[in-house]
Amino acid sequence: MSTETSAGSEGSLSDEEIAKLQARVDELESELADVQSEVGDSPKKMVIIATKGTLDMAYPPLILASTAAAFGYDVTVFHTFWGLEILHEENSKELQLSSVGNPNMPVPNAIAALPGMDRVTTRLMENRIEDNDVATVESLIQTSLDSGVDLQACQMTIDLLDYDEDDFYDGVTTGVGAASAFQEMVDADIQLLV
Amino acid sequence: MSMDPTQTLDVKGQNCPMPVVKTKGAFDELGAEETLEVVATDSGSMSDIEGWAESTDGATLLDQVEAIENGEDVYKHYIQKAE
């Protein structure tokens, strides 16, 4: 039995081939190091698309956004359609809640549909929010902005609803569209539609 | 158990997500090896702050204490910052 490895036999590599492979390994290692440093350096990212403008639905995006910022995430909330109401300085203080079509509310639809009932259910909810020490929408917006959350107002919907850029809270990003939201989502670790 | 906190953050009367959000703010201001005491009335802060500390580099949750002060339930959290 021979333990000798046969140099020059079929299957062995020439010096030139070995050098080539070594160069390739070096190249891949340096690429891997680049990728690793890129992943390690950049913070994680979350993007939320907020489309609803009722009092109850204003909360989930704002609570998640400020919480994710506390976890060190880069957070963008892109507000479109009725989600714009949350960023509208005046309207955000008067967000409504309706019992119509909401089986979780203790009011039958036939009564909930009567004029003025949205005002009643909204008032009830506002009282509960206050009694339970839940922050107001306004203060959550301020907290989010202070935590570095990028609150964006979709330009197309601003035009569609005939709003002005000055209608929104200071610090809100305007002049952005679907493409920039999409780009943010591509790079994000978490993407949510609310 | 005394933790000798360097700073105390009072978030009594504040509900989710404020205890975690404000803890993060106070933690960022903390110096190395200093300890932050967070006093909350939100029972959810027990799991929220535990989870936050677990996911946050340099944060160690030393202890969590449940107590009754002036007739109300309070939840105290002790978080230390690494060097």
PDB file of C-alpha atoms in Angstrom:
ATOM      1  CA  MET A   1       0.000   0.000   0.000  1.00  0.00           C
ATOM      2  CA  SER A   2       1.397   3.341  -0.999  1.00  0.00           C
ATOM      3  CA  THR A   3       0.736   6.491   0.995  1.00  0.00           C
ATOM      4  CA  GLU A   4       2.536   8.628  -1.479  1.00  0.00           C
ATOM      5  CA  THR A   5       0.405  11.216  -3.201  1.00  0.00           C
ATOM      6  CA  SER A   6       1.231  11.211  -6.789  1.00  0.00           C
ATOM      7  CA  ALA A   7       2.287  14.597  -8.029  1.00  0.00           C
ATOM      8  CA  GLY A   8       1.433  15.315 -11.582  1.00  0.00           C
ATOM      9  CA  SER A   9      -1.202  12.590 -11.851  1.00  0.00           C
ATOM     10  CA  GLU A  10      -4.743  13.320 -13.028  1.00  0.00           C
ATOM     11  CA  GLY A  11      -6.824  15.385 -10.570  1.00  0.00           C
ATOM     12  CA  SER A  12      -4.000  17.334  -9.039  1.00  0.00           C
ATOM     13  CA  LEU A  13      -3.664  21.062  -9.567  1.00  0.00           C
ATOM     14  CA  SER A  14      -0.890  23.027 -11.122  1.00  0.00           C
ATOM     15  CA  ASP A  15       0.700  25.884  -9.199  1.00  0.00           C
ATOM     16  CA  GLU A  16      -1.034  28.309 -11.491  1.00  0.00           C
ATOM     17  CA  GLU A  17      -4.455  26.816 -10.742  1.00  0.00           C
ATOM     18  CA  ILE A  18      -3.791  26.868  -7.002  1.00  0.00           C
ATOM     19  CA  ALA A  19      -2.765  30.509  -7.201  1.00  0.00           C
ATOM     20  CA  LYS A  20      -5.975  31.294  -9.085  1.00  0.00           C
ATOM     21  CA  LEU A  21      -8.121  29.541  -6.485  1.00  0.00           C
ATOM     22  CA  GLN A  22      -6.258  31.292  -3.675  1.00  0.00           C
ATOM     23  CA  ALA A  23      -6.944  34.643  -5.319  1.00  0.00           C
ATOM     24  CA  ARG A  24     -10.634  33.724  -5.620  1.00  0.00           C
ATOM     25  CA  VAL A  25     -10.804  32.712  -1.935  1.00  0.00           C
ATOM     26  CA  ASP A  26      -9.177  36.005  -0.922  1.00  0.00           C
ATOM     27  CA  GLU A  27     -11.656  37.901  -3.059  1.00  0.00           C
ATOM     28  CA  LEU A  28     -14.668  36.107  -1.510  1.00  0.00           C
ATOM     29  CA  GLU A  29     -13.332  36.577   2.004  1.00  0.00           C
ATOM     30  CA  SER A  30     -12.999  40.297   1.493  1.00  0.00           C
ATOM     31  CA  GLU A  31     -16.525  40.454   0.030  1.00  0.00           C
ATOM     32  CA  LEU A  32     -17.870  38.543   3.031  1.00  0.00           C
ATOM     33  CA  ALA A  33     -16.098  40.927   5.407  1.00  0.00           C
ATOM     34  CA  ASP A  34     -17.718  43.872   3.604  1.00  0.00           C
ATOM     35  CA  VAL A  35     -21.166  42.320   3.905  1.00  0.00           C
ATOM     36  CA  GLN A  36     -20.616  41.463   7.564  1.00  0.00           C
ATOM     37  CA  SER A  37     -19.516  44.971   8.450  1.00  0.00           C
ATOM     38  CA  GLU A  38     -22.468  46.407   6.528  1.00  0.00           C
ATOM     39  CA  VAL A  39     -24.948  44.192   8.387  1.00  0.00           C
ATOM     40  CA  GLY A  40     -23.270  44.788  11.722  1.00  0.00           C
ATOM     41  CA  ASP A  41     -23.071  48.558  11.426  1.00  0.00           C
ATOM     42  CA  SER A  42     -26.515  49.490  10.200  1.00  0.00           C
ATOM     43  CA  PRO A  43     -29.353  49.432  12.729  1.00  0.00           C
ATOM     44  CA  LYS A  44     -32.404  47.304  12.069  1.00  0.00           C
ATOM     45  CA  LYS A  45     -35.268  48.945  10.299  1.00  0.00           C
ATOM     46  CA  MET A  46     -39.067  48.940  10.456  1.00  0.00           C
ATOM     47  CA  VAL A  47     -41.512  50.485   8.019  1.00  0.00           C
ATOM     48  CA  ILE A  48     -45.217  50.901   8.750  1.00  0.00           C
ATOM     49  CA  ILE A  49     -47.767  52.001   6.178  1.00  0.00           C
ATOM     50  CA  ALA A  50     -50.586  53.737   8.095  1.00  0.00           C
ATOM     51  CA  THR A  51     -53.826  53.987   6.107  1.00  0.00           C
ATOM     52  CA  LYS A  52     -56.529  54.430   8.763  1.00  0.00           C
ATOM     53  CA  GLY A  53     -57.651  57.660  10.397  1.00  0.00           C
ATOM     54  CA  THR A  54     -60.018  56.591  13.153  1.00  0.00           C
ATOM     55  CA  LEU A  55     -59.224  57.159  16.814  1.00  0.00           C
ATOM     56  CA  ASP A  56     -58.632  53.472  17.540  1.00  0.00           C
ATOM     57  CA  MET A  57     -56.487  52.851  14.471  1.00  0.00           C
ATOM     58  CA  ALA A  58     -54.246  55.847  15.097  1.00  0.00           C
ATOM     59  CA  TYR A  59     -52.730  54.024  18.053  1.00  0.00           C
ATOM     60  CA  PRO A  60     -51.149  50.818  16.696  1.00  0.00           C
ATOM     61  CA  PRO A  61     -48.715  52.493  14.262  1.00  0.00           C
ATOM     62  CA  LEU A  62     -47.683  55.182  16.758  1.00  0.00           C
ATOM     63  CA  ILE A  63     -47.224  52.761  19.657  1.00  0.00           C
ATOM     64  CA  LEU A  64     -45.242  50.305  17.553  1.00  0.00           C
ATOM     65  CA  ALA A  65     -43.155  53.078  16.006  1.00  0.00           C
ATOM     66  CA  SER A  66     -42.124  54.639  19.310  1.00  0.00           C
ATOM     67  CA  THR A  67     -41.493  51.206  20.834  1.00  0.00           C
ATOM     68  CA  ALA A  68     -39.331  50.064  17.915  1.00  0.00           C
ATOM     69  CA  ALA A  69     -37.348  53.305  18.189  1.00  0.00           C
ATOM     70  CA  ALA A  70     -36.731  52.461  21.861  1.00  0.00           C
ATOM     71  CA  PHE A  71     -35.373  49.097  20.673  1.00  0.00           C
ATOM     72  CA  GLY A  72     -32.868  50.952  18.508  1.00  0.00           C
ATOM     73  CA  TYR A  73     -34.676  50.500  15.199  1.00  0.00           C
ATOM     74  CA  ASP A  74     -34.719  53.034  12.392  1.00  0.00           C
ATOM     75  CA  VAL A  75     -38.439  53.611  11.957  1.00  0.00           C
ATOM     76  CA  THR A  76     -40.400  55.114   9.093  1.00  0.00           C
ATOM     77  CA  VAL A  77     -44.187  55.458   9.155  1.00  0.00           C
ATOM     78  CA  PHE A  78     -45.642  56.305   5.765  1.00  0.00           C
ATOM     79  CA  HIS A  79     -49.112  57.827   6.192  1.00  0.00           C
ATOM     80  CA  THR A  80     -51.436  57.606   3.245  1.00  0.00           C
ATOM     81  CA  PHE A  81     -55.157  58.157   2.658  1.00  0.00           C
ATOM     82  CA  TRP A  82     -56.973  58.465   5.990  1.00  0.00           C
ATOM     83  CA  GLY A  83     -53.718  57.792   7.805  1.00  0.00           C
ATOM     84  CA  LEU A  84     -52.879  61.415   6.981  1.00  0.00           C
ATOM     85  CA  GLU A  85     -55.415  62.540   9.584  1.00  0.00           C
ATOM     86  CA  ILE A  86     -53.068  61.268  12.300  1.00  0.00           C
ATOM     87  CA  LEU A  87     -50.385  63.740  11.193  1.00  0.00           C
ATOM     88  CA  HIS A  88     -52.800  66.610  10.531  1.00  0.00           C
ATOM     89  CA  GLU A  89     -52.250  68.903  13.509  1.00  0.00           C
ATOM     90  CA  GLU A  90     -55.885  70.006  13.804  1.00  0.00           C
ATOM     91  CA  ASN A  91     -57.698  66.836  12.714  1.00  0.00           C
ATOM     92  CA  SER A  92     -55.525  64.541  14.844  1.00  0.00           C
ATOM     93  CA  LYS A  93     -57.107  66.048  17.949  1.00  0.00           C
ATOM     94  CA  GLU A  94     -60.583  65.223  16.680  1.00  0.00           C
ATOM     95  CA  LEU A  95     -60.220  61.686  15.392  1.00  0.00           C
ATOM     96  CA  GLN A  96     -63.523  59.819  15.549  1.00  0.00           C
ATOM     97  CA  LEU A  97     -64.607  56.323  16.385  1.00  0.00           C
ATOM     98  CA  SER A  98     -67.751  54.780  14.927  1.00  0.00           C
ATOM     99  CA  SER A  99     -69.815  51.883  16.244  1.00  0.00           C
ATOM    100  CA  VAL A 100     -71.307  51.253  12.798  1.00  0.00           C
ATOM    101  CA  GLY A 101     -70.091  47.931  11.484  1.00  0.00           C
ATOM    102  CA  ASN A 102     -68.051  47.348  14.627  1.00  0.00           C
ATOM    103  CA  PRO A 103     -69.487  44.335  16.484  1.00  0.00           C
ATOM    104  CA  ASN A 104     -67.056  44.929  19.355  1.00  0.00           C
ATOM    105  CA  MET A 105     -68.906  48.077  20.380  1.00  0.00           C
ATOM    106  CA  PRO A 106     -71.895  47.643  22.687  1.00  0.00           C
ATOM    107  CA  VAL A 107     -74.237  49.607  20.416  1.00  0.00           C
ATOM    108  CA  PRO A 108     -76.505  48.000  17.785  1.00  0.00           C
ATOM    109  CA  ASN A 109     -75.853  49.219  14.231  1.00  0.00           C
ATOM    110  CA  ALA A 110     -79.384  50.634  13.896  1.00  0.00           C
ATOM    111  CA  ILE A 111     -78.721  52.965  16.817  1.00  0.00           C
ATOM    112  CA  ALA A 112     -75.054  53.553  16.007  1.00  0.00           C
ATOM    113  CA  ALA A 113     -76.094  54.941  12.617  1.00  0.00           C
ATOM    114  CA  LEU A 114     -78.206  57.728  14.152  1.00  0.00           C
ATOM    115  CA  PRO A 115     -76.865  61.272  13.727  1.00  0.00           C
ATOM    116  CA  GLY A 116     -74.477  62.283  16.503  1.00  0.00           C
ATOM    117  CA  MET A 117     -73.741  58.721  17.636  1.00  0.00           C
ATOM    118  CA  ASP A 118     -70.135  58.782  16.394  1.00  0.00           C
ATOM    119  CA  ARG A 119     -69.613  61.743  18.684  1.00  0.00           C
ATOM    120  CA  VAL A 120     -70.975  59.732  21.605  1.00  0.00           C
ATOM    121  CA  THR A 121     -68.836  56.642  20.978  1.00  0.00           C
ATOM    122  CA  THR A 122     -65.793  58.824  20.389  1.00  0.00           C
ATOM    123  CA  ARG A 123     -66.361  60.610  23.699  1.00  0.00           C
ATOM    124  CA  LEU A 124     -66.712  57.238  25.474  1.00  0.00           C
ATOM    125  CA  MET A 125     -63.443  56.046  23.987  1.00  0.00           C
ATOM    126  CA  GLU A 126     -61.666  59.290  24.837  1.00  0.00           C
ATOM    127  CA  ASN A 127     -62.811  58.957  28.450  1.00  0.00           C
ATOM    128  CA  ARG A 128     -61.507  55.390  28.580  1.00  0.00           C
ATOM    129  CA  ILE A 129     -58.190  56.461  27.112  1.00  0.00           C
ATOM    130  CA  GLU A 130     -57.870  59.123  29.777  1.00  0.00           C
ATOM    131  CA  ASP A 131     -59.010  56.865  32.650  1.00  0.00           C
ATOM    132  CA  ASN A 132     -56.485  54.207  31.670  1.00  0.00           C
ATOM    133  CA  ASP A 133     -53.510  56.552  31.468  1.00  0.00           C
ATOM    134  CA  VAL A 134     -53.133  55.913  27.754  1.00  0.00           C
ATOM    135  CA  ALA A 135     -51.240  58.685  25.998  1.00  0.00           C
ATOM    136  CA  THR A 136     -53.042  60.988  23.582  1.00  0.00           C
ATOM    137  CA  VAL A 137     -52.421  60.707  19.854  1.00  0.00           C
ATOM    138  CA  GLU A 138     -50.764  64.117  19.951  1.00  0.00           C
ATOM    139  CA  SER A 139     -48.298  63.127  22.658  1.00  0.00           C
ATOM    140  CA  LEU A 140     -47.485  59.842  20.887  1.00  0.00           C
ATOM    141  CA  ILE A 141     -46.703  61.797  17.730  1.00  0.00           C
ATOM    142  CA  GLN A 142     -44.403  64.087  19.698  1.00  0.00           C
ATOM    143  CA  THR A 143     -42.784  61.094  21.427  1.00  0.00           C
ATOM    144  CA  SER A 144     -42.262  59.356  18.089  1.00  0.00           C
ATOM    145  CA  LEU A 145     -40.699  62.443  16.522  1.00  0.00           C
ATOM    146  CA  ASP A 146     -38.483  62.962  19.588  1.00  0.00           C
ATOM    147  CA  SER A 147     -37.352  59.313  19.303  1.00  0.00           C
ATOM    148  CA  GLY A 148     -36.226  59.893  15.734  1.00  0.00           C
ATOM    149  CA  VAL A 149     -39.157  58.202  13.983  1.00  0.00           C
ATOM    150  CA  ASP A 150     -39.597  59.498  10.447  1.00  0.00           C
ATOM    151  CA  LEU A 151     -43.305  60.299  10.111  1.00  0.00           C
ATOM    152  CA  GLN A 152     -44.046  60.721   6.428  1.00  0.00           C
ATOM    153  CA  ALA A 153     -47.128  62.179   4.762  1.00  0.00           C
ATOM    154  CA  CYS A 154     -47.865  60.812   1.295  1.00  0.00           C
ATOM    155  CA  GLN A 155     -47.736  63.725  -1.159  1.00  0.00           C
ATOM    156  CA  MET A 156     -50.331  62.263  -3.531  1.00  0.00           C
ATOM    157  CA  THR A 157     -52.910  62.015  -0.733  1.00  0.00           C
ATOM    158  CA  ILE A 158     -52.033  65.496   0.561  1.00  0.00           C
ATOM    159  CA  ASP A 159     -52.983  66.816  -2.884  1.00  0.00           C
ATOM    160  CA  LEU A 160     -55.987  64.498  -3.182  1.00  0.00           C
ATOM    161  CA  LEU A 161     -57.473  65.610   0.130  1.00  0.00           C
ATOM    162  CA  ASP A 162     -56.543  69.217  -0.617  1.00  0.00           C
ATOM    163  CA  TYR A 163     -54.320  69.619   2.442  1.00  0.00           C
ATOM    164  CA  ASP A 164     -51.409  71.978   2.774  1.00  0.00           C
ATOM    165  CA  GLU A 165     -47.945  70.938   3.938  1.00  0.00           C
ATOM    166  CA  ASP A 166     -48.268  73.430   6.809  1.00  0.00           C
ATOM    167  CA  ASP A 167     -51.318  71.532   8.131  1.00  0.00           C
ATOM    168  CA  PHE A 168     -49.066  68.823   9.535  1.00  0.00           C
ATOM    169  CA  TYR A 169     -47.040  68.659  12.732  1.00  0.00           C
ATOM    170  CA  ASP A 170     -43.576  70.208  12.618  1.00  0.00           C
ATOM    171  CA  GLY A 171     -41.080  67.483  11.853  1.00  0.00           C
ATOM    172  CA  VAL A 172     -43.382  65.510   9.541  1.00  0.00           C
ATOM    173  CA  THR A 173     -41.765  64.650   6.208  1.00  0.00           C
ATOM    174  CA  THR A 174     -43.749  65.699   3.148  1.00  0.00           C
ATOM    175  CA  GLY A 175     -43.022  65.418  -0.555  1.00  0.00           C
ATOM    176  CA  VAL A 176     -42.661  61.642  -0.491  1.00  0.00           C
ATOM    177  CA  GLY A 177     -44.442  59.025  -2.545  1.00  0.00           C
ATOM    178  CA  ALA A 178     -44.939  55.307  -3.008  1.00  0.00           C
ATOM    179  CA  ALA A 179     -41.501  54.831  -4.534  1.00  0.00           C
ATOM    180  CA  SER A 180     -39.654  56.140  -1.500  1.00  0.00           C
ATOM    181  CA  ALA A 181     -41.913  54.117   0.811  1.00  0.00           C
ATOM    182  CA  PHE A 182     -41.213  51.030  -1.285  1.00  0.00           C
ATOM    183  CA  GLN A 183     -37.471  51.631  -1.208  1.00  0.00           C
ATOM    184  CA  GLU A 184     -37.571  51.896   2.567  1.00  0.00           C
ATOM    185  CA  MET A 185     -39.551  48.648   2.740  1.00  0.00           C
ATOM    186  CA  VAL A 186     -37.040  46.790   0.583  1.00  0.00           C
ATOM    187  CA  ASP A 187     -34.311  47.515   3.117  1.00  0.00           C
ATOM    188  CA  ALA A 188     -36.487  46.984   6.197  1.00  0.00           C
ATOM    189  CA  ASP A 189     -36.485  44.008   8.565  1.00  0.00           C
ATOM    190  CA  ILE A 190     -40.165  44.543   9.402  1.00  0.00           C
ATOM    191  CA  GLN A 191     -42.870  45.886   7.093  1.00  0.00           C
ATOM    192  CA  LEU A 192     -46.432  46.402   8.269  1.00  0.00           C
ATOM    193  CA  LEU A 193     -49.627  47.701   6.710  1.00  0.00           C
ATOM    194  CA  VAL A 194     -52.008  49.172   9.273  1.00  0.00           C
TER     195      VAL A 194
ATOM    196  CA  MET B   1     -32.814  44.466  48.075  1.00  0.00           C
ATOM    197  CA  SER B   2     -31.048  47.741  47.551  1.00  0.00           C
ATOM    198  CA  MET B   3     -29.694  48.463  44.121  1.00  0.00           C
ATOM    199  CA  ASP B   4     -28.290  51.944  44.782  1.00  0.00           C
ATOM    200  CA  PRO B   5     -29.612  53.453  41.592  1.00  0.00           C
ATOM    201  CA  THR B   6     -27.763  56.400  40.096  1.00  0.00           C
ATOM    202  CA  GLN B   7     -30.918  57.767  38.494  1.00  0.00           C
ATOM    203  CA  THR B   8     -34.609  57.251  39.080  1.00  0.00           C
ATOM    204  CA  LEU B   9     -37.192  57.527  36.330  1.00  0.00           C
ATOM    205  CA  ASP B  10     -40.764  57.997  37.490  1.00  0.00           C
ATOM    206  CA  VAL B  11     -43.305  56.784  34.919  1.00  0.00           C
ATOM    207  CA  LYS B  12     -46.140  56.240  37.362  1.00  0.00           C
ATOM    208  CA  GLY B  13     -49.513  56.848  35.777  1.00  0.00           C
ATOM    209  CA  GLN B  14     -48.211  56.221  32.287  1.00  0.00           C
ATOM    210  CA  ASN B  15     -49.245  53.323  30.127  1.00  0.00           C
ATOM    211  CA  CYS B  16     -47.774  51.388  27.194  1.00  0.00           C
ATOM    212  CA  PRO B  17     -45.594  52.330  25.339  1.00  0.00           C
ATOM    213  CA  MET B  18     -44.375  55.169  27.547  1.00  0.00           C
ATOM    214  CA  PRO B  19     -42.496  53.192  30.248  1.00  0.00           C
ATOM    215  CA  VAL B  20     -40.243  51.537  27.641  1.00  0.00           C
ATOM    216  CA  VAL B  21     -39.867  54.658  25.507  1.00  0.00           C
ATOM    217  CA  LYS B  22     -38.860  56.786  28.484  1.00  0.00           C
ATOM    218  CA  THR B  23     -36.617  54.039  29.895  1.00  0.00           C
ATOM    219  CA  LYS B  24     -34.700  54.079  26.629  1.00  0.00           C
ATOM    220  CA  GLY B  25     -34.323  57.864  26.861  1.00  0.00           C
ATOM    221  CA  ALA B  26     -33.079  57.750  30.452  1.00  0.00           C
ATOM    222  CA  PHE B  27     -30.780  54.782  29.720  1.00  0.00           C
ATOM    223  CA  ASP B  28     -29.086  56.732  26.909  1.00  0.00           C
ATOM    224  CA  GLU B  29     -28.237  59.500  29.394  1.00  0.00           C
ATOM    225  CA  LEU B  30     -26.725  57.029  31.863  1.00  0.00           C
ATOM    226  CA  GLY B  31     -22.971  56.762  32.368  1.00  0.00           C
ATOM    227  CA  ALA B  32     -21.029  53.485  32.273  1.00  0.00           C
ATOM    228  CA  GLU B  33     -21.776  51.082  35.130  1.00  0.00           C
ATOM    229  CA  GLU B  34     -24.537  53.343  36.423  1.00  0.00           C
ATOM    230  CA  THR B  35     -27.887  51.915  37.423  1.00  0.00           C
ATOM    231  CA  LEU B  36     -31.284  53.250  36.439  1.00  0.00           C
ATOM    232  CA  GLU B  37     -34.339  52.692  38.584  1.00  0.00           C
ATOM    233  CA  VAL B  38     -37.653  52.839  36.737  1.00  0.00           C
ATOM    234  CA  VAL B  39     -40.815  53.171  38.829  1.00  0.00           C
ATOM    235  CA  ALA B  40     -44.018  52.337  36.973  1.00  0.00           C
ATOM    236  CA  THR B  41     -47.660  51.593  37.709  1.00  0.00           C
ATOM    237  CA  ASP B  42     -48.222  49.810  34.387  1.00  0.00           C
ATOM    238  CA  SER B  43     -48.204  46.056  35.111  1.00  0.00           C
ATOM    239  CA  GLY B  44     -47.262  45.441  31.469  1.00  0.00           C
ATOM    240  CA  SER B  45     -43.944  47.142  32.166  1.00  0.00           C
ATOM    241  CA  MET B  46     -42.737  43.922  33.827  1.00  0.00           C
ATOM    242  CA  SER B  47     -42.530  41.999  30.566  1.00  0.00           C
ATOM    243  CA  ASP B  48     -41.987  45.067  28.367  1.00  0.00           C
ATOM    244  CA  ILE B  49     -38.888  46.301  30.163  1.00  0.00           C
ATOM    245  CA  GLU B  50     -37.537  42.768  30.528  1.00  0.00           C
ATOM    246  CA  GLY B  51     -37.838  42.300  26.765  1.00  0.00           C
ATOM    247  CA  TRP B  52     -36.357  45.694  26.069  1.00  0.00           C
ATOM    248  CA  ALA B  53     -33.331  45.055  28.293  1.00  0.00           C
ATOM    249  CA  GLU B  54     -32.797  41.660  26.672  1.00  0.00           C
ATOM    250  CA  SER B  55     -32.679  43.219  23.202  1.00  0.00           C
ATOM    251  CA  THR B  56     -30.628  46.266  24.101  1.00  0.00           C
ATOM    252  CA  ASP B  57     -26.841  46.163  23.877  1.00  0.00           C
ATOM    253  CA  GLY B  58     -25.178  47.196  27.103  1.00  0.00           C
ATOM    254  CA  ALA B  59     -28.331  46.923  29.220  1.00  0.00           C
ATOM    255  CA  THR B  60     -28.522  44.430  32.065  1.00  0.00           C
ATOM    256  CA  LEU B  61     -31.736  43.969  34.000  1.00  0.00           C
ATOM    257  CA  LEU B  62     -30.537  43.508  37.591  1.00  0.00           C
ATOM    258  CA  ASP B  63     -33.905  43.105  39.225  1.00  0.00           C
ATOM    259  CA  GLN B  64     -37.633  43.698  39.002  1.00  0.00           C
ATOM    260  CA  VAL B  65     -39.640  44.329  42.140  1.00  0.00           C
ATOM    261  CA  GLU B  66     -43.381  44.442  42.669  1.00  0.00           C
ATOM    262  CA  ALA B  67     -44.543  46.477  45.667  1.00  0.00           C
ATOM    263  CA  ILE B  68     -47.469  48.366  47.098  1.00  0.00           C
ATOM    264  CA  GLU B  69     -46.766  52.018  47.825  1.00  0.00           C
ATOM    265  CA  ASN B  70     -49.447  54.382  49.132  1.00  0.00           C
ATOM    266  CA  GLY B  71     -52.059  51.802  48.293  1.00  0.00           C
ATOM    267  CA  GLU B  72     -51.104  51.413  44.648  1.00  0.00           C
ATOM    268  CA  ASP B  73     -49.225  48.659  42.846  1.00  0.00           C
ATOM    269  CA  VAL B  74     -45.829  49.803  41.672  1.00  0.00           C
ATOM    270  CA  TYR B  75     -43.334  47.967  39.515  1.00  0.00           C
ATOM    271  CA  LYS B  76     -39.671  48.795  39.935  1.00  0.00           C
ATOM    272  CA  HIS B  77     -36.999  47.920  37.442  1.00  0.00           C
ATOM    273  CA  TYR B  78     -33.241  48.166  37.893  1.00  0.00           C
ATOM    274  CA  ILE B  79     -31.157  48.402  34.761  1.00  0.00           C
ATOM    275  CA  GLN B  80     -27.402  48.678  34.640  1.00  0.00           C
ATOM    276  CA  LYS B  81     -25.392  50.098  31.784  1.00  0.00           C
ATOM    277  CA  ALA B  82     -22.274  48.258  30.676  1.00  0.00           C
ATOM    278  CA  GLU B  83     -18.870  49.918  30.453  1.00  0.00           C
TER     279      GLU B  83
END
